[in-house]
Structures are given as structure tokens and as C-alpha cells.
Amino acid sequence: MYKLLIVEDEQLTRNFLKQIIPNLCNKWEIIDDVMDGKDALDVLAKEHVDLVLTDIKMPVMDGIELCRHINKSYPQTHCAILSGYGEFNYAKSAINYNVNRYLLKPIVNDELKNMLESIADMCDKNQFDKQKYTELIIASNKYQESIIARFLKAVVTDSHMEVQSLYPILHDLKINLFDTEGLILVLQITEDNLIKNNIKISDIILLKLLLYNTAKKQVTNTSVQVFIDADENTILLVPIEEDESTDTLIYQIYSMIDEAYYEETKLHVFSAAGSSENEPLQLNISYDNACKAFLQSLFNKNEVNIIQFYSHEAYEKQIGIFNSYISNFTYSIQNNDTVNLEVISKDISHFLYSSIKDSYMLKAINYMIYKLKTNIKLNEDAISKIYKLLVESKDSLTTANNIKSFLLNIANIIIDNIHISGSSCDENSLIEQTKEFIYQHYMEPISLALIADKLCISYAYLSNLFHEMEGKSYIKFLTEVRLKHAANLLKNNDLKLDYITKKVGYISVKHFSYVFKKYYGVTPGEYRKRK
């Protein structure tokens, strides 16, 4: 039912209206009746009213003044005026205050009924429109959440074709993931944690789903984005504001989720934080560093912190030997050195068997594969065969001999399918084509995956080659190109900052300003003044 307030100084008229209105239209509930406009405003301040039915002439505050206040402070509230024949011309002045219903005294029941039903129909329509609008907003928000989650998953899992298709959509929707920097926080329920708590390993899928839902609920109404990686771990993108304590913020977010999850499962969540990055396409670096933070903990036979922060020093100390083994393994594959492959595979297998917890063996092997893909130009067939072998062997990687056999099988797959890169001239040509594409399309939402696709080479190979030959990453090169063009545009005082931001490929002025200041040491406004 809709709520109606009667404002009338004549007691007899008020009593009549209170008695007759429920019989004429059952859509209205009379919430109160008052004698003047001032008392009516007191009621409106306390609760929602859909219709005010008011007399014209009243003490303290008349009906016209009341309608003026309602139009200004409660524009969604309908007003209807009761007036005598001598007051009608005066009453019509209320049309300026959105009053379009008038009833002449003495009141005719049919006219009152028609008015009540007409305004009730308007309320029905407004309510329907509001509901539809709300539904559209919810649908739009869900669509954007889905796009963001798919994009972030594609970035951190190096699904370059997916990034290539979704990145322009984010740009068109003006979705800005963070203004200054963003950090990846990985939340994980580990197999050894389940074993320690006498929980079946098969329950891990359900527990991971529960963790995802818990995280989503806990960060509602924040700028934190939640998504799932290829291993169904819950991943958070945490925006970091300038001058904000990263560690404190991460602990606060983690604690909220961990406490809620522990209340449901009696299990604590293990977490690792990556590095802060200032470009969305660099979040794979933050994700990789978070994974390395996990890897640091694998080599620690003692209890580790329930949340692990990436430390370059700790990383070098704990898995530096592992990386040396991987480099030697890679070199032997590239040179088809079968004798050394036999030796290094044996060394790696014994190292992993003696250093890594059984429940983390698969993660250690997967890290090896990631390093191999980064340093060797592999075709899709080789990558597919390696992962197929990993799936088939995942339950048997429990002895040094089995690990050795697995590594030799990987080496044979790569040697059989490896595609040795062409001459240095060809490599120079690839880099020049890459740079030329950046120069022509820097203002667009381009990705290295898109360029690699156009050049018909793998993303991993182009990324590694670009860094090797240019001495910097692709995204750093692209950022420099964009900022140099921005600096040139800032020389024109007639160009607004919002225009320049979009002209060089950024969505958010705040994000652009942060990146600009980090590169030039001053804000765009300060740079413009100096020039």
C-alpha cells in the first residue's frame, strides 16, 4: 500500500477523508492527519510519504508554501490540493511546484476516487520503473564483474588471446581497476593443511569454492576484485593508494577473510602477496611473485607465516639453487646434450625429493615448466604435450626416480618439437615491427599478445626477446612512449587533462597522473607550468 498524509485545518473534513478514502481506493494507507503545513513537514521528515492531500488556506503554513517545500526537499512525493471555488485561481499557482491534481470543495466522491486511483497508477509505474532500473544496474554490474574476473584471470594465467579480446572491452566500458598501483594476493587451501586436519583431499574443490564465496562476501562494497586462477585458487586484486601501508592493508583484508572462513571450516587460509604494479597488464608479474612467495615457503621445513610476502632476498636464498638447475636443464635441452640431461635430471630429482614437501611437488614441477616456456621458443604442440604428461604423471611424482623419468620425458618432448629461433637479423626485424606497432597504436588498448599474434610467434618468445634486446619490458617501453606523447601534448595549454589522458591510451586521469609523476617526478599540471 502507498502512504497518504492528510493536511487540513478543518476537523470535520479531516474525519470525512479518513473515513471515505479507504472505501474509495484500497491502495492507500493514511499514515497521519495534521492541521497545517509545518506539522506536515515534521511528518515528512520522519517517514516516506507517497501523496500529500492538502488544503490551501491553513494557519502557520498554507498549502502553497507546503507544496513548495515538498517540491524542493521531497520531489518523489505527489501533491494534491483541496480548494474552494474562490481559491482555485490561487491554487493553480502551485503548478510551479509540480502539483497537477486539484479537488474542489465540497468534495465529490467519484472525483476523489479517480484522483486516488490515478496517482496510485503513477506510483505503480514509478515503482516498476525503479525496479527495472535496479535490475538493469544489477545486470550491468554483474556483466562488468564477469568481464573483470575473466580479464584478470587471463592476465595472471598468461591467456594472451583472452587478454587480447577483453582488454578493449574494459577500455570501452571505462573500467579502471586501480588509480595508482595494484597488488595480487593469492589465497590458498593446501593439501598438507587438509591432511593435518584429517580432512579428505577430495574435499578440496568444495573448500576452494567456499573460500571464493567467503572472499567475495567479505570485500563487498570495496574496490578489491576477486577471481579464480587456473588452479581454482582465490585471487584478489588489491588497489594500493599512494602513501598507504601495503602490509597493513593486506593483513586487514586477509584477516577478515581468514576469520570468516575459519568460522565456517575451522581451517586457516594460507596466503601470499606479490609485488605492487602500476599497469593492469603487469599484474601477471605480481601474480608470479606471489607464486614465488609460495615457493619460498616450500623450501622451509619449519612452520611458515600464514601469509607470505614476496621477498627478493629470500627468493634468491631459498630457490636460487633450483633456478641454477633449471638454467642448466634448459641449456642442455637447447644444445640437445643428452649426456648432461641425464646427469642434471638426476641432480634435480634428488634436490626436489629431498627439499620439497610432497604436497607441493606438483607446484615445483609446474614452476619448472613455466621457466622452460619463458626461456625456450616452444610451439603449441610441445606445450600441450608437456601439460598432458604432467596430468598423467601428477600422482607418481613421489620418488626421485619417477621425477627423473618425468624430467627426461619433458626434455625429449621439447627436443622433438623445439623451433630454434632464426638469425639475429630476423630477431631484429621482429623487435622493429613490434616497436613500429606500438608507435602507431599506443593510444589504443594494445597488448603484447596482440602483437605476437600479428607476427605469428608465441607471446612468451616475443616477451623474452623484447626484454633481452631492448633492456626493458614491453609494458615499460609502451608506457614511455605514451608518456612522451603526453608530455608533448601538455605543451598545449588549451588541451584538457581528461582529453590528453584518453589520447595516450589511459582511462583514468588519476591513474595517468600517478604514472606520469612516477616517470617525470612531477604531476602533469606541474610539468605544464614548467614548460
Coordinates of C-alpha atoms in Angstrom, one line a residue:
M1 CA 0.0 0.0 0.0
Y2 CA 1.0 3.6 -0.6
K3 CA 1.2 6.1 2.2
L4 CA -1.0 9.2 2.3
L5 CA -0.8 12.3 4.5
I6 CA -3.9 14.5 5.0
V7 CA -3.2 18.2 5.7
E8 CA -6.4 20.0 6.6
D9 CA -7.3 22.5 9.4
E10 CA -11.0 21.6 9.5
Q11 CA -11.6 18.7 11.8
L12 CA -14.8 17.7 10.1
T13 CA -13.1 17.5 6.6
R14 CA -10.2 15.5 8.1
N15 CA -12.6 13.0 9.7
F16 CA -14.6 12.7 6.4
L17 CA -11.4 12.0 4.4
K18 CA -10.1 9.4 6.9
Q19 CA -13.4 7.6 6.7
I20 CA -14.1 7.7 2.9
I21 CA -10.6 7.2 1.4
P22 CA -10.1 3.5 2.4
N23 CA -13.5 2.7 0.9
L24 CA -12.8 4.5 -2.4
C25 CA -9.3 3.1 -3.1
N26 CA -7.7 0.3 -1.1
K27 CA -4.2 1.1 -2.4
W28 CA -3.8 3.9 0.2
E29 CA -2.9 3.8 3.8
I30 CA -3.5 7.1 5.8
I31 CA -0.4 7.4 8.0
D32 CA -1.4 10.7 9.7
D33 CA -3.6 13.8 9.5
V34 CA -2.4 17.2 10.6
M35 CA -3.7 20.8 10.8
D36 CA -1.1 22.8 8.9
G37 CA 1.9 22.7 6.6
K38 CA 4.5 22.9 9.4
D39 CA 3.2 19.8 11.1
A40 CA 3.1 18.1 7.7
L41 CA 6.8 18.8 7.2
D42 CA 7.5 17.3 10.6
V43 CA 5.8 14.0 9.4
L44 CA 7.7 14.1 6.1
A45 CA 11.0 14.4 7.9
K46 CA 10.3 11.2 9.8
E47 CA 8.9 8.8 7.2
H48 CA 8.3 8.3 3.5
V49 CA 5.0 9.7 2.1
D50 CA 3.7 9.0 -1.4
L51 CA 0.9 11.5 -1.5
V52 CA 0.1 14.7 0.4
L53 CA -3.5 15.8 0.2
T54 CA -3.6 19.4 1.4
D55 CA -5.9 22.3 1.9
I56 CA -5.0 25.7 0.6
K57 CA -5.7 28.1 3.5
M58 CA -4.3 26.9 6.8
P59 CA -2.7 28.6 9.8
V60 CA 1.1 28.8 10.3
M61 CA 2.0 27.4 6.8
D62 CA -0.5 27.3 3.9
G63 CA -0.8 24.6 1.2
I64 CA 1.1 26.5 -1.5
E65 CA 4.1 27.0 0.8
L66 CA 3.9 23.4 1.8
C67 CA 3.9 22.3 -1.8
R68 CA 7.0 24.5 -2.5
H69 CA 8.9 22.8 0.4
I70 CA 7.8 19.3 -0.8
N71 CA 8.9 20.0 -4.4
K72 CA 12.3 21.1 -3.2
S73 CA 13.0 18.5 -0.5
Y74 CA 10.8 15.5 -1.4
P75 CA 10.4 15.6 -5.2
Q76 CA 9.2 12.0 -5.3
T77 CA 6.2 12.8 -3.2
H78 CA 2.9 13.6 -5.1
C79 CA 0.8 16.6 -4.0
A80 CA -2.9 17.1 -4.5
I81 CA -4.7 20.3 -3.4
L82 CA -8.2 20.8 -1.9
S83 CA -9.6 24.3 -2.7
G84 CA -12.9 26.2 -2.6
Y85 CA -14.2 27.9 -5.7
G86 CA -12.9 31.3 -4.6
E87 CA -9.4 29.8 -4.1
F88 CA -9.0 28.0 -7.4
N89 CA -7.1 30.6 -9.3
Y90 CA -4.7 30.9 -6.3
A91 CA -4.4 27.1 -6.1
K92 CA -3.3 27.0 -9.8
S93 CA -0.1 28.8 -8.9
A94 CA 1.0 25.6 -7.3
I95 CA 1.6 24.2 -10.8
N96 CA 5.1 25.7 -10.4
Y97 CA 5.7 23.1 -7.7
N98 CA 4.7 20.0 -9.7
V99 CA 1.1 20.0 -8.3
N100 CA -1.2 18.7 -11.0
R101 CA -4.1 17.4 -9.1
Y102 CA -6.9 19.7 -7.7
L103 CA -10.1 18.9 -6.0
L104 CA -12.8 21.4 -5.4
K105 CA -14.8 21.6 -2.2
P106 CA -17.3 20.3 -1.5
I107 CA -15.6 17.0 -2.3
V108 CA -17.3 14.7 -4.8
N109 CA -16.6 11.0 -4.0
D110 CA -16.1 10.0 -7.7
E111 CA -13.6 12.8 -8.3
L112 CA -11.7 11.9 -5.2
K113 CA -11.7 8.2 -6.2
N114 CA -10.5 9.0 -9.7
M115 CA -7.7 11.1 -8.3
L116 CA -6.6 8.5 -5.8
E117 CA -6.6 5.7 -8.5
S118 CA -4.7 8.0 -10.9
I119 CA -1.9 8.8 -8.5
A120 CA -1.8 5.2 -7.4
D121 CA -1.2 4.2 -11.0
M122 CA 1.6 6.7 -11.3
C123 CA 3.2 5.2 -8.1
D124 CA 2.8 1.8 -9.6
K125 CA 4.6 2.9 -12.8
N126 CA 7.4 4.7 -10.8
Q127 CA 7.9 1.6 -8.7
F128 CA 8.0 -0.6 -11.8
D129 CA 10.5 1.7 -13.5
K130 CA 12.6 1.9 -10.3
Q131 CA 12.6 -1.9 -10.1
K132 CA 13.5 -2.3 -13.8
Y133 CA 16.3 0.3 -13.4
T134 CA 17.6 -1.6 -10.3
E135 CA 17.5 -4.8 -12.3
L136 CA 19.4 -3.2 -15.2
I137 CA 22.0 -1.8 -12.8
I138 CA 22.4 -5.2 -11.2
A139 CA 22.7 -6.9 -14.6
S140 CA 25.2 -4.3 -15.7
N141 CA 27.3 -4.7 -12.5
K142 CA 27.3 -8.5 -12.9
Y143 CA 28.4 -8.1 -16.5
Q144 CA 31.2 -5.8 -15.6
E145 CA 32.2 -8.1 -12.7
S146 CA 32.3 -11.1 -15.1
I147 CA 34.4 -9.1 -17.6
I148 CA 36.8 -8.0 -14.9
A149 CA 37.2 -11.5 -13.5
R150 CA 37.8 -13.1 -16.9
F151 CA 40.3 -10.4 -17.8
L152 CA 42.3 -10.7 -14.6
K153 CA 42.3 -14.5 -14.8
A154 CA 43.6 -14.2 -18.4
V155 CA 46.3 -11.8 -17.3
V156 CA 47.7 -13.9 -14.5
T157 CA 47.4 -17.2 -16.3
D158 CA 49.1 -15.7 -19.5
S159 CA 46.0 -16.5 -21.6
H160 CA 47.0 -14.0 -24.1
M161 CA 44.3 -14.4 -26.7
E162 CA 41.7 -13.8 -23.9
V163 CA 43.6 -10.7 -22.8
Q164 CA 43.6 -9.5 -26.4
S165 CA 39.8 -9.8 -26.7
L166 CA 38.9 -8.5 -23.2
Y167 CA 41.3 -5.6 -22.8
P168 CA 39.5 -3.4 -25.4
I169 CA 36.1 -4.1 -23.7
L170 CA 37.5 -2.9 -20.3
H171 CA 38.7 0.2 -22.1
D172 CA 35.3 0.8 -23.8
L173 CA 33.4 0.3 -20.5
K174 CA 35.8 2.8 -18.9
I175 CA 36.6 0.2 -16.2
N176 CA 39.6 1.4 -14.2
L177 CA 41.0 -1.4 -12.0
F178 CA 43.1 0.9 -9.8
D179 CA 44.3 4.6 -9.8
T180 CA 47.9 4.2 -8.6
E181 CA 49.1 0.6 -8.1
G182 CA 47.6 -2.9 -7.7
L183 CA 48.8 -6.0 -5.9
I184 CA 47.8 -9.6 -6.4
L185 CA 47.0 -11.5 -3.2
V186 CA 46.7 -15.3 -3.6
L187 CA 44.6 -17.2 -1.1
Q188 CA 45.1 -21.0 -1.0
I189 CA 43.9 -24.1 0.8
T190 CA 46.8 -26.5 0.6
E191 CA 46.7 -30.3 0.5
D192 CA 49.0 -30.6 3.6
N193 CA 46.6 -28.4 5.5
L194 CA 43.8 -30.8 4.8
I195 CA 45.9 -33.9 5.8
K196 CA 47.0 -32.2 9.0
N197 CA 43.3 -31.6 9.9
N198 CA 42.2 -35.1 8.9
I199 CA 40.1 -33.8 6.0
K200 CA 39.7 -35.8 2.8
I201 CA 41.8 -34.4 -0.1
S202 CA 38.7 -34.8 -2.3
D203 CA 37.0 -32.1 -0.3
I204 CA 39.5 -29.5 -1.6
I205 CA 37.3 -28.5 -4.5
L206 CA 34.4 -27.7 -2.2
L207 CA 36.6 -25.9 0.2
K208 CA 38.1 -23.8 -2.6
L209 CA 34.7 -22.8 -3.7
L210 CA 33.7 -21.9 -0.2
L211 CA 36.9 -19.8 0.1
Y212 CA 36.0 -17.9 -3.1
N213 CA 32.5 -17.2 -1.9
T214 CA 33.8 -16.1 1.5
A215 CA 36.3 -13.7 0.0
K216 CA 33.6 -12.2 -2.3
K217 CA 31.3 -11.6 0.6
Q218 CA 34.0 -10.0 2.8
V219 CA 35.2 -7.5 0.3
T220 CA 31.7 -6.4 -0.9
N221 CA 31.5 -2.6 -1.3
T222 CA 35.3 -2.3 -1.6
S223 CA 37.4 -1.7 -4.7
V224 CA 39.0 -5.2 -4.2
Q225 CA 38.4 -7.6 -7.2
V226 CA 38.0 -11.3 -6.6
F227 CA 38.6 -14.0 -9.2
I228 CA 39.9 -17.6 -9.6
D229 CA 43.1 -18.7 -11.3
A230 CA 43.7 -21.9 -13.4
D231 CA 44.2 -23.9 -10.2
E232 CA 40.9 -22.6 -8.7
N233 CA 42.8 -20.7 -6.1
T234 CA 41.0 -17.5 -4.9
I235 CA 42.9 -14.4 -6.2
L236 CA 42.4 -10.8 -5.0
L237 CA 43.5 -7.7 -6.9
V238 CA 44.0 -5.1 -4.1
P239 CA 44.3 -1.5 -5.2
I240 CA 47.0 0.3 -3.3
E241 CA 46.6 4.1 -2.8
E242 CA 49.6 6.4 -2.7
D243 CA 51.2 6.7 0.8
E244 CA 49.1 3.7 2.0
S245 CA 50.7 1.0 4.1
T246 CA 50.6 -2.1 1.8
D247 CA 51.4 -4.6 4.6
T248 CA 48.7 -3.2 6.9
L249 CA 46.1 -3.2 4.2
I250 CA 46.9 -6.8 3.1
Y251 CA 46.8 -8.0 6.7
Q252 CA 43.4 -6.3 7.2
I253 CA 41.9 -7.9 4.1
Y254 CA 43.4 -11.3 4.8
S255 CA 42.3 -11.3 8.4
M256 CA 38.7 -10.5 7.5
I257 CA 38.6 -13.4 5.1
D258 CA 40.5 -15.8 7.2
E259 CA 38.4 -15.2 10.3
A260 CA 35.1 -15.7 8.4
Y261 CA 36.5 -18.8 6.7
Y262 CA 37.8 -20.3 9.9
E263 CA 34.4 -19.8 11.5
E264 CA 32.9 -22.0 8.7
T265 CA 35.5 -24.7 8.3
K266 CA 38.0 -24.5 11.3
L267 CA 40.7 -24.1 8.7
H268 CA 43.1 -21.2 8.3
V269 CA 43.8 -19.8 4.8
F270 CA 47.4 -19.6 3.6
S271 CA 48.2 -16.5 1.5
A272 CA 50.9 -14.9 -0.5
A273 CA 51.3 -11.3 -1.7
G274 CA 53.0 -10.3 -4.9
S275 CA 54.6 -7.0 -5.9
S276 CA 52.8 -3.7 -6.5
E277 CA 52.4 -2.9 -10.2
N278 CA 51.2 0.3 -11.8
E279 CA 49.8 -1.3 -15.0
P280 CA 47.0 -3.9 -15.3
L281 CA 48.9 -5.8 -17.9
Q282 CA 51.8 -6.2 -15.4
L283 CA 49.6 -7.9 -12.8
N284 CA 51.0 -11.2 -14.1
I285 CA 54.3 -10.1 -12.6
S286 CA 52.6 -9.5 -9.2
Y287 CA 50.9 -12.9 -9.5
D288 CA 54.2 -14.7 -10.4
N289 CA 55.9 -13.0 -7.5
A290 CA 53.1 -14.2 -5.2
C291 CA 53.6 -17.7 -6.5
K292 CA 57.3 -17.3 -5.9
A293 CA 56.4 -16.3 -2.3
F294 CA 54.6 -19.7 -2.0
L295 CA 57.7 -21.3 -3.5
Q296 CA 59.9 -19.7 -0.8
S297 CA 57.7 -21.4 1.8
L298 CA 58.1 -24.8 0.1
F299 CA 61.8 -24.9 1.0
N300 CA 61.1 -24.1 4.6
K301 CA 60.7 -27.3 6.6
N302 CA 59.6 -25.3 9.7
E303 CA 56.3 -23.5 10.2
V304 CA 55.8 -20.6 7.9
N305 CA 53.8 -17.4 8.3
I306 CA 50.2 -17.9 7.4
I307 CA 50.6 -15.0 5.0
Q308 CA 53.8 -14.9 2.9
F309 CA 55.1 -11.7 1.4
Y310 CA 57.4 -11.9 -1.6
S311 CA 61.0 -11.1 -0.8
H312 CA 63.6 -10.9 -3.5
E313 CA 66.4 -11.7 -1.0
A314 CA 64.6 -14.7 0.4
Y315 CA 63.7 -15.9 -3.1
E316 CA 67.4 -15.8 -4.1
K317 CA 68.4 -17.6 -1.0
Q318 CA 65.8 -20.3 -1.0
I319 CA 65.4 -21.2 -4.6
G320 CA 68.5 -19.8 -6.2
I321 CA 69.9 -23.4 -6.5
F322 CA 66.7 -24.6 -8.0
N323 CA 66.9 -21.8 -10.7
S324 CA 70.5 -22.8 -11.4
Y325 CA 69.4 -26.4 -12.0
I326 CA 66.6 -25.2 -14.3
S327 CA 69.1 -23.0 -16.3
N328 CA 71.4 -25.9 -16.8
F329 CA 68.5 -28.2 -17.7
T330 CA 67.4 -25.5 -20.3
Y331 CA 70.8 -25.2 -21.8
S332 CA 71.2 -28.9 -22.2
I333 CA 67.8 -29.1 -24.0
Q334 CA 68.7 -26.3 -26.3
N335 CA 72.0 -28.0 -27.2
N336 CA 70.5 -31.5 -27.3
D337 CA 73.1 -32.6 -24.8
T338 CA 71.7 -36.0 -23.8
V339 CA 74.6 -36.9 -21.6
N340 CA 74.3 -33.8 -19.4
L341 CA 70.5 -34.1 -19.5
E342 CA 70.8 -37.5 -17.8
V343 CA 73.1 -36.0 -15.1
I344 CA 71.1 -32.8 -14.5
S345 CA 67.8 -34.6 -14.4
K346 CA 69.1 -36.9 -11.7
D347 CA 70.5 -33.9 -9.7
I348 CA 67.2 -32.0 -9.9
S349 CA 65.1 -35.1 -9.0
H350 CA 67.2 -35.7 -5.8
F351 CA 67.2 -32.0 -5.0
L352 CA 63.4 -31.8 -5.2
Y353 CA 62.8 -35.1 -3.5
S354 CA 65.0 -34.0 -0.5
S355 CA 63.9 -30.3 -0.4
I356 CA 60.2 -30.1 -1.3
K357 CA 57.2 -31.2 0.7
D358 CA 55.3 -34.0 -1.1
S359 CA 52.1 -31.9 -1.3
Y360 CA 54.0 -29.1 -3.1
M361 CA 55.9 -31.3 -5.6
L362 CA 53.4 -30.6 -8.4
K363 CA 53.8 -26.9 -7.8
A364 CA 57.6 -27.1 -8.0
I365 CA 57.4 -29.1 -11.3
N366 CA 54.9 -26.6 -12.7
Y367 CA 57.3 -23.8 -11.9
M368 CA 60.0 -25.6 -13.9
I369 CA 57.7 -25.8 -16.9
Y370 CA 56.9 -22.1 -16.6
K371 CA 60.6 -21.2 -16.7
L372 CA 61.1 -23.5 -19.7
K373 CA 58.3 -21.8 -21.6
T374 CA 59.8 -18.4 -20.8
N375 CA 63.3 -19.3 -22.0
I376 CA 62.7 -21.6 -24.9
K377 CA 60.6 -20.8 -28.0
L378 CA 58.1 -23.6 -27.9
N379 CA 55.3 -24.3 -30.3
E380 CA 51.7 -25.0 -29.1
D381 CA 52.1 -28.8 -29.7
A382 CA 55.1 -29.0 -27.4
I383 CA 53.4 -27.1 -24.6
S384 CA 50.2 -29.2 -25.0
K385 CA 52.3 -32.5 -24.7
I386 CA 54.1 -31.3 -21.7
Y387 CA 51.0 -30.4 -19.8
K388 CA 49.4 -33.7 -20.8
L389 CA 52.4 -35.6 -19.4
L390 CA 52.1 -33.6 -16.2
V391 CA 48.5 -34.5 -15.8
E392 CA 49.3 -38.2 -16.4
S393 CA 52.2 -38.2 -14.0
K394 CA 50.9 -36.0 -11.2
D395 CA 50.3 -38.9 -8.8
S396 CA 53.6 -40.6 -9.4
L397 CA 56.0 -37.8 -8.6
T398 CA 56.7 -39.2 -5.2
T399 CA 60.1 -40.8 -5.8
A400 CA 63.4 -39.4 -7.1
N401 CA 63.4 -42.0 -10.0
N402 CA 59.9 -41.0 -11.1
I403 CA 60.8 -37.3 -11.0
K404 CA 63.9 -38.0 -13.1
S405 CA 61.9 -40.0 -15.7
F406 CA 59.4 -37.2 -15.9
L407 CA 62.1 -34.6 -16.5
L408 CA 63.7 -36.7 -19.2
N409 CA 60.3 -37.1 -20.9
I410 CA 59.9 -33.3 -20.9
A411 CA 63.3 -32.9 -22.4
N412 CA 62.5 -35.3 -25.2
I413 CA 59.2 -33.6 -26.0
I414 CA 60.9 -30.2 -26.2
I415 CA 63.9 -31.5 -28.3
D416 CA 61.5 -33.2 -30.7
N417 CA 59.4 -30.1 -31.1
I418 CA 61.8 -27.2 -30.5
H419 CA 61.9 -24.5 -33.1
I420 CA 65.3 -22.8 -33.0
S421 CA 64.9 -19.0 -33.5
G422 CA 66.2 -17.5 -36.7
S423 CA 69.1 -15.3 -37.3
S424 CA 69.8 -12.2 -35.3
C425 CA 68.6 -10.2 -38.4
D426 CA 65.2 -11.9 -38.1
E427 CA 65.1 -11.1 -34.4
N428 CA 65.9 -7.5 -35.0
S429 CA 63.1 -7.4 -37.6
L430 CA 60.6 -8.8 -35.1
I431 CA 61.6 -6.2 -32.5
E432 CA 61.4 -3.3 -35.0
Q433 CA 58.0 -4.5 -36.1
T434 CA 56.9 -4.6 -32.5
K435 CA 58.1 -1.1 -31.8
E436 CA 56.6 0.2 -35.0
F437 CA 53.2 -1.3 -34.0
I438 CA 53.5 0.4 -30.6
Y439 CA 54.3 3.8 -32.2
Q440 CA 51.2 3.6 -34.4
H441 CA 48.8 2.2 -31.8
Y442 CA 50.0 3.4 -28.4
M443 CA 46.7 5.3 -27.8
E444 CA 44.7 2.0 -28.1
P445 CA 44.3 -0.8 -25.5
I446 CA 47.1 -2.9 -27.1
S447 CA 48.8 -5.9 -25.6
L448 CA 51.9 -7.8 -26.4
A449 CA 49.7 -10.9 -27.1
L450 CA 48.0 -8.9 -29.9
I451 CA 51.4 -8.0 -31.4
A452 CA 52.7 -11.6 -31.1
D453 CA 49.6 -12.9 -32.8
K454 CA 50.1 -10.5 -35.7
L455 CA 53.7 -11.6 -36.0
C456 CA 52.7 -15.3 -35.8
I457 CA 55.0 -16.0 -32.9
S458 CA 54.4 -17.0 -29.3
Y459 CA 53.9 -14.4 -26.6
A460 CA 56.5 -15.9 -24.3
Y461 CA 59.2 -15.8 -27.0
L462 CA 58.4 -12.2 -28.0
S463 CA 58.3 -11.1 -24.4
N464 CA 61.6 -12.7 -23.6
L465 CA 63.2 -11.4 -26.9
F466 CA 62.0 -7.9 -26.4
H467 CA 63.3 -7.6 -22.9
E468 CA 66.7 -9.1 -24.0
M469 CA 67.2 -6.8 -27.0
E470 CA 65.7 -3.6 -25.6
G471 CA 66.8 -4.0 -22.0
K472 CA 63.3 -3.3 -20.7
S473 CA 59.9 -5.0 -20.7
Y474 CA 57.3 -4.3 -23.4
I475 CA 54.9 -2.6 -21.0
K476 CA 57.7 -0.3 -19.8
F477 CA 58.5 0.6 -23.4
L478 CA 54.8 1.2 -24.1
T479 CA 54.5 3.4 -21.0
E480 CA 57.5 5.5 -22.0
V481 CA 56.0 6.0 -25.5
R482 CA 52.7 7.1 -24.1
L483 CA 54.2 9.4 -21.5
K484 CA 56.5 11.1 -24.0
H485 CA 53.5 11.8 -26.3
A486 CA 51.6 13.1 -23.2
A487 CA 54.4 15.4 -22.3
N488 CA 54.3 16.8 -25.8
L489 CA 50.5 17.4 -25.6
L490 CA 50.9 19.1 -22.3
K491 CA 52.7 21.9 -24.0
N492 CA 49.4 23.0 -25.5
N493 CA 47.6 24.8 -22.7
D494 CA 44.2 24.5 -24.5
L495 CA 44.1 20.7 -24.2
K496 CA 42.3 19.5 -21.1
L497 CA 43.9 16.7 -19.0
D498 CA 41.0 14.4 -19.5
Y499 CA 41.5 14.7 -23.3
I500 CA 45.2 14.0 -23.0
T501 CA 44.6 11.1 -20.7
K502 CA 42.4 9.4 -23.3
K503 CA 44.6 10.5 -26.2
V504 CA 47.5 8.4 -24.9
G505 CA 45.6 5.3 -24.0
Y506 CA 44.6 5.7 -20.4
I507 CA 41.1 5.6 -18.9
S508 CA 41.5 7.3 -15.5
V509 CA 43.0 10.8 -15.1
K510 CA 44.1 9.8 -11.6
H511 CA 45.9 6.7 -12.8
F512 CA 47.5 8.6 -15.7
S513 CA 48.7 11.3 -13.3
Y514 CA 50.2 8.8 -10.9
V515 CA 52.2 7.0 -13.7
F516 CA 53.2 10.4 -15.2
K517 CA 54.6 11.6 -11.8
K518 CA 56.4 8.4 -11.2
Y519 CA 58.2 8.7 -14.6
Y520 CA 58.8 12.5 -14.7
G521 CA 58.9 13.3 -11.0
V522 CA 56.1 15.9 -11.2
T523 CA 52.4 15.9 -11.9
P524 CA 51.1 16.7 -15.4
G525 CA 49.9 20.1 -14.1
E526 CA 53.4 20.9 -12.7
Y527 CA 55.0 19.7 -15.9
R528 CA 52.8 22.0 -17.9
K529 CA 53.6 25.1 -15.8
R530 CA 57.4 24.4 -16.1
K531 CA 57.1 24.2 -19.9

